[in-house]
Amino acid sequence: MMTGISANRETLYAFTMHTRHPIMENLDRLVACRSCDLLLDRVIPPPGKISRCPRCHHPLISNKRSVIDNTLAAAVSTAILMTAAIYFPFISLAEAGLSRDASVMDAIGAFSEGWSAPLTIAVAAFIVVIPVLRAVALIYALLPLRLGNPPAKGAARSFRLAMALKPWSMAEIFIVGVAVALVKVTDLADVSLGPSFWAFAALMLIVVFENKTLCEWTIWRLLDPKRR
Amino acid sequence: MRMDDMAASGPQKTITARKAGLVSCGGCGTLAPLGQHRCDRCEATLHSRRPDAEQRVWAWLVAGIILYIPANLYPMLVTRTFGQVQEGTIIGGAIELIEYGAWFVAFVVIFASVVIPVAKFVAIAALILGVRNGSRLSAHRRMQLYEVTEFIGRWSMIDVFVVAILTALVQLGFIASINPGPAAVCFALSVVFTMLSAQSFDPRLIWDSIEEHRARGRT
């Protein structure tokens, strides 16, 4: 359980006001809530538990097992599935003797005509480029740790990039969009789903898995050169 | 002090990193003395609060709202079947789904393309106004509002992807073909701008403003 620093709050305040030294030397023993800036004693919760900020209930530290392994597993699977998703057929449509295969690339190219062309770049980024970039950044940052080596040069920047890009990685939203589109089309024609569709469906599960297993705080601590 | 006591004693006795002369890194959460420019651990630029939050939130929000108007007026999809051209707006597409009997999917589309964006505009405006003027909602409610807004905003992109996949798939020449309308770009931009607006907001301002109001009340 996370406890406030109230016991020594007055002394702490005095330190910062006058000497500034003791608190600066003990920064490792403190943690600030990233959501409300409350300063707290750093207490690592028991395995499998999440500690929350007592004021705003935002998660602080989750002590999850094999964070590195799980995050790496998610990143490697994302990279492999995305490669498969690009090369294999996605969906095909057949009606009155005519048929049409659409790959993920065709979906990306859907806006390439006329003045909506920039949207092509955005769609490509949201559903393929950013998910892959995140996977590569995570592998680059975490693989050396997994192998017992010190973090690679720029590992911290790389992990920070992966976290900053998270909201813009939309593979799981894309597959829901596809499901909606299929409902509209199934009345018009026969639709068959290719391996790429299932690869994207699996990507959606990996996103959920990553959200469940990744603890930023833990990874940042492992990436810290001072702790090595 | 136990966590329960903390909650019971209220936030007036709490100390923030900023008050303690510290800044927590927006990238990795490491604490550093206030005034330090760059984080030692992840090399991110340090800010005690996200810079110019109010202006940035408003700028992106207004841009998002403006683009949402053409996104609803112009067609999202242009369908050609046997030479007949049919233009469908966002709302029109959902009504069409209801006519097919696909209630659930129609609900998803309306929720993602109408309810979420509009609710998001209102929520972000309420949050940023609440920081300046105080709010009838408690800090916890506003915090939840912020978290939901941040989490759910990206799901509005569904409709853009629906258009993308329909365009890619339905290209059967004379029988049927679907192409994107001008609303698709407006809608995508509106979603992106609103996401940027939500990201510019700093939830710490909610708690700061409560402390300030309390301090002002005391003097």
Coordinates of N, CA and C in Angstrom, one line a residue, chain A residues 90-93 102 107 110 173-193 197, chain B residues 77 93 96-97 100 102 104-106 108-109 157-170 178:
Chain A
F90 N -6.1 -9.6 -47.8 CA -6.8 -9.2 -46.6 C -8.3 -9.7 -46.7
I91 N -9.0 -9.1 -47.7 CA -10.4 -9.5 -47.9 C -10.6 -9.6 -49.4
S92 N -11.4 -10.6 -49.8 CA -11.8 -10.5 -51.2 C -13.4 -10.5 -51.3
L93 N -13.8 -10.0 -52.4 CA -15.2 -9.7 -52.7 C -15.6 -10.3 -54.0
A102 N -8.7 -7.1 -51.9 CA -8.2 -5.9 -51.3 C -7.1 -6.3 -50.3
A107 N -6.3 -0.6 -48.8 CA -7.0 0.2 -47.9 C -6.3 1.5 -47.6
A110 N -6.6 4.0 -50.4 CA -8.0 4.3 -50.7 C -8.2 5.8 -50.9
I173 N -8.1 -0.3 -33.9 CA -9.3 0.4 -34.3 C -9.6 0.1 -35.7
F174 N -8.6 -0.1 -36.5 CA -8.7 -0.4 -37.9 C -9.5 -1.7 -38.1
I175 N -9.2 -2.7 -37.3 CA -9.9 -4.0 -37.5 C -11.4 -3.9 -37.1
V176 N -11.7 -3.0 -36.1 CA -13.1 -2.8 -35.8 C -13.8 -2.1 -37.0
G177 N -13.1 -1.1 -37.6 CA -13.6 -0.4 -38.7 C -13.9 -1.4 -39.9
V178 N -13.0 -2.4 -40.0 CA -13.2 -3.4 -41.1 C -14.4 -4.2 -40.8
A179 N -14.6 -4.6 -39.5 CA -15.8 -5.3 -39.2 C -17.1 -4.6 -39.5
V180 N -17.1 -3.3 -39.2 CA -18.3 -2.5 -39.6 C -18.5 -2.4 -41.1
A181 N -17.4 -2.3 -41.8 CA -17.5 -2.2 -43.3 C -18.0 -3.5 -43.9
L182 N -17.6 -4.7 -43.2 CA -18.1 -6.0 -43.7 C -19.6 -6.1 -43.6
V183 N -20.1 -5.6 -42.5 CA -21.6 -5.6 -42.3 C -22.3 -4.9 -43.5
K184 N -21.7 -3.8 -43.9 CA -22.3 -3.0 -45.0 C -22.2 -3.8 -46.3
V185 N -21.1 -4.5 -46.5 CA -20.9 -5.1 -47.8 C -21.5 -6.5 -48.0
T186 N -21.7 -7.3 -46.9 CA -22.1 -8.7 -47.0 C -23.4 -8.8 -47.7
D187 N -24.3 -7.8 -47.7 CA -25.5 -7.8 -48.4 C -25.3 -7.7 -49.9
L188 N -24.3 -7.0 -50.3 CA -24.0 -6.7 -51.7 C -23.3 -7.9 -52.4
A189 N -22.5 -8.5 -51.7 CA -21.6 -9.5 -52.4 C -21.1 -10.5 -51.4
D190 N -20.4 -11.6 -52.0 CA -19.8 -12.6 -51.1 C -18.4 -12.1 -50.7
V191 N -18.2 -12.2 -49.4 CA -16.9 -11.7 -48.8 C -16.2 -12.9 -48.3
S192 N -14.9 -13.0 -48.6 CA -14.1 -14.0 -47.9 C -12.8 -13.3 -47.2
L193 N -12.5 -13.8 -46.1 CA -11.5 -13.2 -45.3 C -10.1 -13.9 -45.5
F197 N -6.4 -10.6 -42.6 CA -7.5 -10.2 -41.7 C -7.3 -10.7 -40.3
Chain B
L77 N -19.1 9.0 -48.1 CA -18.9 7.9 -49.1 C -19.7 8.3 -50.4
G93 N -25.2 7.3 -43.4 CA -24.7 5.9 -43.4 C -25.2 5.1 -42.3
E96 N -28.8 4.2 -43.0 CA -28.8 3.1 -43.9 C -28.6 1.7 -43.2
L97 N -27.7 1.7 -42.3 CA -27.4 0.5 -41.5 C -28.7 0.1 -40.7
Y100 N -31.0 -1.7 -42.9 CA -30.6 -3.1 -43.2 C -31.0 -4.0 -42.0
A102 N -29.2 -3.7 -39.2 CA -27.9 -3.9 -38.4 C -27.9 -2.8 -37.3
F104 N -26.9 -3.0 -34.2 CA -25.7 -2.9 -33.3 C -24.6 -2.1 -34.0
V105 N -24.4 -2.4 -35.3 CA -23.4 -1.7 -36.1 C -23.7 -0.3 -36.2
A106 N -25.0 0.0 -36.5 CA -25.4 1.4 -36.6 C -25.1 2.1 -35.3
V108 N -22.7 1.4 -33.1 CA -21.3 1.6 -33.1 C -20.9 2.8 -33.9
V109 N -21.4 2.9 -35.1 CA -21.0 4.0 -36.0 C -21.5 5.4 -35.4
M157 N -11.8 7.3 -34.9 CA -11.2 7.0 -36.2 C -11.9 5.9 -37.0
I158 N -12.7 5.1 -36.3 CA -13.4 3.9 -36.9 C -14.0 4.3 -38.3
D159 N -14.7 5.4 -38.4 CA -15.4 5.7 -39.6 C -14.5 6.0 -40.8
V160 N -13.3 6.5 -40.5 CA -12.3 6.8 -41.5 C -11.8 5.5 -42.1
F161 N -11.6 4.5 -41.2 CA -11.1 3.2 -41.6 C -12.2 2.4 -42.4
V162 N -13.5 2.6 -42.0 CA -14.6 2.0 -42.7 C -14.6 2.5 -44.1
V163 N -14.4 3.8 -44.3 CA -14.4 4.4 -45.7 C -13.2 3.8 -46.4
A164 N -12.0 3.7 -45.8 CA -10.8 3.2 -46.4 C -11.0 1.8 -47.0
I165 N -11.6 0.9 -46.1 CA -11.7 -0.5 -46.5 C -12.8 -0.6 -47.5
L166 N -13.9 0.1 -47.4 CA -15.0 0.0 -48.4 C -14.5 0.5 -49.8
T167 N -13.7 1.6 -49.8 CA -13.1 2.1 -51.1 C -12.2 1.0 -51.7
A168 N -11.4 0.4 -50.8 CA -10.4 -0.6 -51.4 C -11.1 -1.8 -51.9
L169 N -12.2 -2.2 -51.3 CA -12.9 -3.4 -51.5 C -13.9 -3.3 -52.7
V170 N -14.8 -2.3 -52.6 CA -15.9 -2.2 -53.5 C -15.4 -1.4 -54.8
I178 N -17.2 2.3 -54.7 CA -17.3 3.3 -53.6 C -16.0 4.1 -53.6

